Structures are given as C-alpha cells and as structure tokens.
Amino acid sequence: MLRDARERAGQMGVSLAEYVRRLVSADLQGTKRSVDPGVVFDLGCSGGSDIARDKDRMLSEAFADPRR
C-alpha cells in the first residue's frame, strides 16, 4: 500500500506527505456534510396527505428500523 501511495503521489507531482494531507482533508470535509432528511418533507404541504401530517413519526420509524 505504501508503494502504491508513493507511486500515486509521484503521478500527481506531490510528496507522499502532501498526498496524505489531501486524502485526510478530503475525508474530513466529507464528514461535515450532513443534511437533515426532514428537509425534503418540508418543501410543501398539500394539507390532505398522511405523509404531510405524520412525517415525523414516519421518519422516526424508518430510522429506528435496523433493516433500513
């Protein structure tokens, strides 16, 4: 793995340390992106849908179910 990482860094024209810094930076940036799934359901409300009325309960059940 180290040999492959050095080769990849060389292909990119950077040092192994810089290559690792970039990987860590990209990984850490990816963890900060979190979106509340409820935002999708807050786009509008027709007033006649069970989903609009019961969305919080439905989301709780969906995320609590280990099969999903």
Short mmCIF file of N, CA, C and O in Angstrom, two decimals:
data_model
loop_
_atom_site.label_atom_id
_atom_site.label_comp_id
_atom_site.label_asym_id
_atom_site.label_seq_id
_atom_site.Cartn_x
_atom_site.Cartn_y
_atom_site.Cartn_z
N MET A 1 0.82 -1.17 0.00
CA MET A 1 0.00 0.00 0.00
C MET A 1 0.88 1.26 0.00
O MET A 1 0.56 2.22 -0.70
N LEU A 2 1.93 1.23 0.76
CA LEU A 2 2.84 2.38 0.81
C LEU A 2 3.47 2.61 -0.56
O LEU A 2 3.57 3.76 -1.03
N ARG A 3 3.86 1.55 -1.21
CA ARG A 3 4.46 1.67 -2.54
C ARG A 3 3.45 2.28 -3.52
O ARG A 3 3.79 3.18 -4.29
N ASP A 4 2.22 1.82 -3.47
CA ASP A 4 1.17 2.36 -4.33
C ASP A 4 0.91 3.83 -4.03
O ASP A 4 0.69 4.64 -4.95
N ALA A 5 0.92 4.19 -2.75
CA ALA A 5 0.68 5.58 -2.35
C ALA A 5 1.81 6.48 -2.86
O ALA A 5 1.56 7.58 -3.36
N ARG A 6 3.05 6.00 -2.74
CA ARG A 6 4.19 6.79 -3.25
C ARG A 6 4.10 6.95 -4.77
O ARG A 6 4.37 8.04 -5.31
N GLU A 7 3.70 5.89 -5.44
CA GLU A 7 3.57 5.95 -6.89
C GLU A 7 2.48 6.95 -7.29
O GLU A 7 2.66 7.77 -8.18
N ARG A 8 1.35 6.90 -6.60
CA ARG A 8 0.24 7.82 -6.90
C ARG A 8 0.65 9.27 -6.64
O ARG A 8 0.36 10.16 -7.43
N ALA A 9 1.36 9.49 -5.53
CA ALA A 9 1.85 10.84 -5.21
C ALA A 9 2.78 11.34 -6.32
O ALA A 9 2.69 12.49 -6.75
N GLY A 10 3.64 10.46 -6.79
CA GLY A 10 4.55 10.82 -7.87
C GLY A 10 3.81 11.17 -9.15
O GLY A 10 4.17 12.11 -9.85
N GLN A 11 2.76 10.41 -9.45
CA GLN A 11 1.95 10.69 -10.63
C GLN A 11 1.28 12.07 -10.52
O GLN A 11 1.09 12.75 -11.52
N MET A 12 0.94 12.43 -9.30
CA MET A 12 0.29 13.72 -9.07
C MET A 12 1.31 14.86 -8.97
O MET A 12 0.94 16.03 -8.94
N GLY A 13 2.58 14.51 -8.85
CA GLY A 13 3.63 15.52 -8.75
C GLY A 13 3.73 16.15 -7.37
O GLY A 13 4.14 17.30 -7.25
N VAL A 14 3.34 15.39 -6.33
CA VAL A 14 3.42 15.89 -4.96
C VAL A 14 4.15 14.87 -4.09
O VAL A 14 4.33 13.71 -4.48
N SER A 15 4.57 15.31 -2.92
CA SER A 15 5.24 14.40 -2.00
C SER A 15 4.22 13.45 -1.38
O SER A 15 3.00 13.69 -1.42
N LEU A 16 4.71 12.38 -0.80
CA LEU A 16 3.83 11.44 -0.10
C LEU A 16 3.09 12.15 1.03
O LEU A 16 1.89 11.94 1.22
N ALA A 17 3.78 13.02 1.75
CA ALA A 17 3.15 13.74 2.86
C ALA A 17 2.00 14.62 2.35
O ALA A 17 0.93 14.66 2.96
N GLU A 18 2.22 15.31 1.23
CA GLU A 18 1.16 16.15 0.66
C GLU A 18 -0.01 15.30 0.19
O GLU A 18 -1.17 15.67 0.37
N TYR A 19 0.29 14.17 -0.40
CA TYR A 19 -0.76 13.25 -0.86
C TYR A 19 -1.61 12.80 0.33
O TYR A 19 -2.84 12.84 0.28
N VAL A 20 -0.97 12.45 1.43
CA VAL A 20 -1.70 12.02 2.63
C VAL A 20 -2.50 13.18 3.20
O VAL A 20 -3.66 13.01 3.59
N ARG A 21 -1.93 14.39 3.24
CA ARG A 21 -2.67 15.56 3.72
C ARG A 21 -3.94 15.78 2.90
O ARG A 21 -5.00 16.05 3.45
N ARG A 22 -3.83 15.65 1.60
CA ARG A 22 -5.01 15.83 0.74
C ARG A 22 -6.07 14.76 0.99
O ARG A 22 -7.27 15.06 1.00
N LEU A 23 -5.63 13.53 1.19
CA LEU A 23 -6.59 12.46 1.48
C LEU A 23 -7.32 12.71 2.80
O LEU A 23 -8.53 12.57 2.89
N VAL A 24 -6.56 13.09 3.81
CA VAL A 24 -7.15 13.36 5.12
C VAL A 24 -8.10 14.55 5.03
O VAL A 24 -9.22 14.52 5.56
N SER A 25 -7.68 15.59 4.35
CA SER A 25 -8.53 16.77 4.20
C SER A 25 -9.84 16.43 3.50
O SER A 25 -10.92 16.84 3.94
N ALA A 26 -9.76 15.67 2.42
CA ALA A 26 -10.97 15.27 1.69
C ALA A 26 -11.88 14.42 2.56
O ALA A 26 -13.10 14.59 2.56
N ASP A 27 -11.29 13.53 3.34
CA ASP A 27 -12.08 12.67 4.22
C ASP A 27 -12.77 13.48 5.31
O ASP A 27 -13.95 13.29 5.58
N LEU A 28 -12.07 14.41 5.90
CA LEU A 28 -12.65 15.22 6.96
C LEU A 28 -13.72 16.16 6.44
O LEU A 28 -14.72 16.41 7.11
N GLN A 29 -13.55 16.69 5.26
CA GLN A 29 -14.57 17.55 4.67
C GLN A 29 -15.84 16.76 4.40
O GLN A 29 -16.93 17.28 4.55
N GLY A 30 -15.70 15.52 4.01
CA GLY A 30 -16.86 14.69 3.72
C GLY A 30 -17.70 14.40 4.95
O GLY A 30 -18.91 14.25 4.86
N THR A 31 -17.09 14.35 6.13
CA THR A 31 -17.84 14.03 7.33
C THR A 31 -18.65 15.22 7.84
O THR A 31 -19.59 15.04 8.58
N LYS A 32 -18.30 16.43 7.41
CA LYS A 32 -19.01 17.61 7.90
C LYS A 32 -20.32 17.84 7.17
O LYS A 32 -21.14 18.61 7.60
N ARG A 33 -20.50 17.18 6.04
CA ARG A 33 -21.70 17.37 5.25
C ARG A 33 -22.80 16.45 5.75
O ARG A 33 -22.81 15.27 5.49
N SER A 34 -23.70 17.02 6.49
CA SER A 34 -24.84 16.23 6.92
C SER A 34 -26.10 17.03 6.68
O SER A 34 -26.14 18.23 6.91
N VAL A 35 -27.08 16.35 6.20
CA VAL A 35 -28.34 17.00 5.87
C VAL A 35 -29.45 16.29 6.62
O VAL A 35 -29.49 15.07 6.69
N ASP A 36 -30.32 17.06 7.21
CA ASP A 36 -31.47 16.50 7.89
C ASP A 36 -32.43 15.96 6.85
O ASP A 36 -32.89 16.71 5.99
N PRO A 37 -32.75 14.65 6.88
CA PRO A 37 -33.65 14.10 5.87
C PRO A 37 -35.03 14.74 5.91
O PRO A 37 -35.77 14.69 4.94
N GLY A 38 -35.37 15.37 7.00
CA GLY A 38 -36.66 16.03 7.12
C GLY A 38 -36.82 17.22 6.20
O GLY A 38 -37.94 17.62 5.89
N VAL A 39 -35.71 17.79 5.70
CA VAL A 39 -35.81 18.95 4.84
C VAL A 39 -36.56 18.62 3.55
O VAL A 39 -37.26 19.47 3.02
N VAL A 40 -36.43 17.42 3.09
CA VAL A 40 -37.13 17.02 1.88
C VAL A 40 -38.64 17.10 2.09
O VAL A 40 -39.38 17.49 1.20
N PHE A 41 -39.09 16.75 3.28
CA PHE A 41 -40.51 16.72 3.55
C PHE A 41 -41.08 18.10 3.91
O PHE A 41 -42.28 18.26 4.00
N ASP A 42 -40.21 19.07 4.12
CA ASP A 42 -40.68 20.41 4.47
C ASP A 42 -40.79 21.34 3.26
O ASP A 42 -40.92 22.53 3.40
N LEU A 43 -40.76 20.77 2.07
CA LEU A 43 -40.81 21.60 0.87
C LEU A 43 -42.19 22.18 0.61
O LEU A 43 -42.33 23.21 0.00
N GLY A 44 -43.20 21.50 1.08
CA GLY A 44 -44.56 22.00 0.87
C GLY A 44 -45.56 21.09 1.56
O GLY A 44 -45.22 20.01 2.00
N CYS A 45 -46.76 21.54 1.68
CA CYS A 45 -47.79 20.75 2.34
C CYS A 45 -49.12 20.98 1.63
O CYS A 45 -49.62 22.09 1.56
N SER A 46 -49.69 19.88 1.13
CA SER A 46 -50.97 19.99 0.44
C SER A 46 -52.14 20.00 1.42
O SER A 46 -53.25 20.36 1.07
N GLY A 47 -51.87 19.57 2.64
CA GLY A 47 -52.91 19.54 3.67
C GLY A 47 -53.75 18.29 3.66
O GLY A 47 -54.45 18.01 4.62
N GLY A 48 -53.68 17.48 2.61
CA GLY A 48 -54.54 16.31 2.56
C GLY A 48 -53.80 14.99 2.64
O GLY A 48 -54.40 13.93 2.55
N SER A 49 -52.51 15.00 2.83
CA SER A 49 -51.72 13.78 2.78
C SER A 49 -51.37 13.28 4.18
O SER A 49 -51.05 14.05 5.07
N ASP A 50 -51.43 11.96 4.36
CA ASP A 50 -50.99 11.38 5.63
C ASP A 50 -49.50 11.62 5.84
O ASP A 50 -49.04 11.78 6.95
N ILE A 51 -48.75 11.63 4.74
CA ILE A 51 -47.31 11.85 4.85
C ILE A 51 -47.03 13.24 5.41
O ILE A 51 -46.20 13.41 6.30
N ALA A 52 -47.71 14.24 4.94
CA ALA A 52 -47.50 15.60 5.43
C ALA A 52 -47.85 15.70 6.91
O ALA A 52 -47.18 16.37 7.68
N ARG A 53 -48.89 15.00 7.31
CA ARG A 53 -49.35 15.09 8.69
C ARG A 53 -48.50 14.23 9.63
O ARG A 53 -48.24 14.61 10.75
N ASP A 54 -48.04 13.07 9.15
CA ASP A 54 -47.37 12.10 10.02
C ASP A 54 -45.89 11.92 9.70
O ASP A 54 -45.29 10.91 10.05
N LYS A 55 -45.29 12.89 9.03
CA LYS A 55 -43.91 12.72 8.58
C LYS A 55 -42.92 12.48 9.71
O LYS A 55 -42.03 11.65 9.58
N ASP A 56 -43.04 13.17 10.83
CA ASP A 56 -42.09 12.99 11.93
C ASP A 56 -42.15 11.56 12.46
O ASP A 56 -41.11 10.93 12.68
N ARG A 57 -43.34 11.03 12.63
CA ARG A 57 -43.48 9.66 13.12
C ARG A 57 -42.92 8.68 12.09
O ARG A 57 -42.19 7.76 12.43
N MET A 58 -43.21 8.90 10.82
CA MET A 58 -42.73 8.01 9.77
C MET A 58 -41.20 8.01 9.66
O MET A 58 -40.57 6.97 9.50
N LEU A 59 -40.61 9.18 9.77
CA LEU A 59 -39.14 9.27 9.75
C LEU A 59 -38.54 8.56 10.95
O LEU A 59 -37.55 7.83 10.82
N SER A 60 -39.10 8.74 12.12
CA SER A 60 -38.60 8.08 13.32
C SER A 60 -38.64 6.57 13.17
O SER A 60 -37.69 5.87 13.50
N GLU A 61 -39.74 6.06 12.66
CA GLU A 61 -39.87 4.62 12.47
C GLU A 61 -38.88 4.12 11.43
O GLU A 61 -38.26 3.06 11.61
N ALA A 62 -38.71 4.87 10.36
CA ALA A 62 -37.80 4.44 9.30
C ALA A 62 -36.36 4.38 9.79
O ALA A 62 -35.62 3.43 9.48
N PHE A 63 -35.93 5.37 10.55
CA PHE A 63 -34.55 5.38 11.01
C PHE A 63 -34.32 4.44 12.19
O PHE A 63 -33.21 4.04 12.46
N ALA A 64 -35.37 4.08 12.90
CA ALA A 64 -35.23 3.15 14.02
C ALA A 64 -35.18 1.71 13.55
O ALA A 64 -34.65 0.84 14.22
N ASP A 65 -35.70 1.42 12.37
CA ASP A 65 -35.75 0.06 11.83
C ASP A 65 -34.36 -0.34 11.36
O ASP A 65 -33.83 0.26 10.42
N PRO A 66 -33.72 -1.37 11.96
CA PRO A 66 -32.36 -1.75 11.58
C PRO A 66 -32.26 -2.34 10.17
O PRO A 66 -31.18 -2.42 9.62
N ARG A 67 -33.36 -2.71 9.57
CA ARG A 67 -33.33 -3.27 8.21
C ARG A 67 -33.20 -2.20 7.16
O ARG A 67 -32.97 -2.47 6.01
N ARG A 68 -33.33 -0.95 7.50
CA ARG A 68 -33.26 0.14 6.52
C ARG A 68 -31.96 0.86 6.61
O ARG A 68 -31.34 1.03 7.55
#
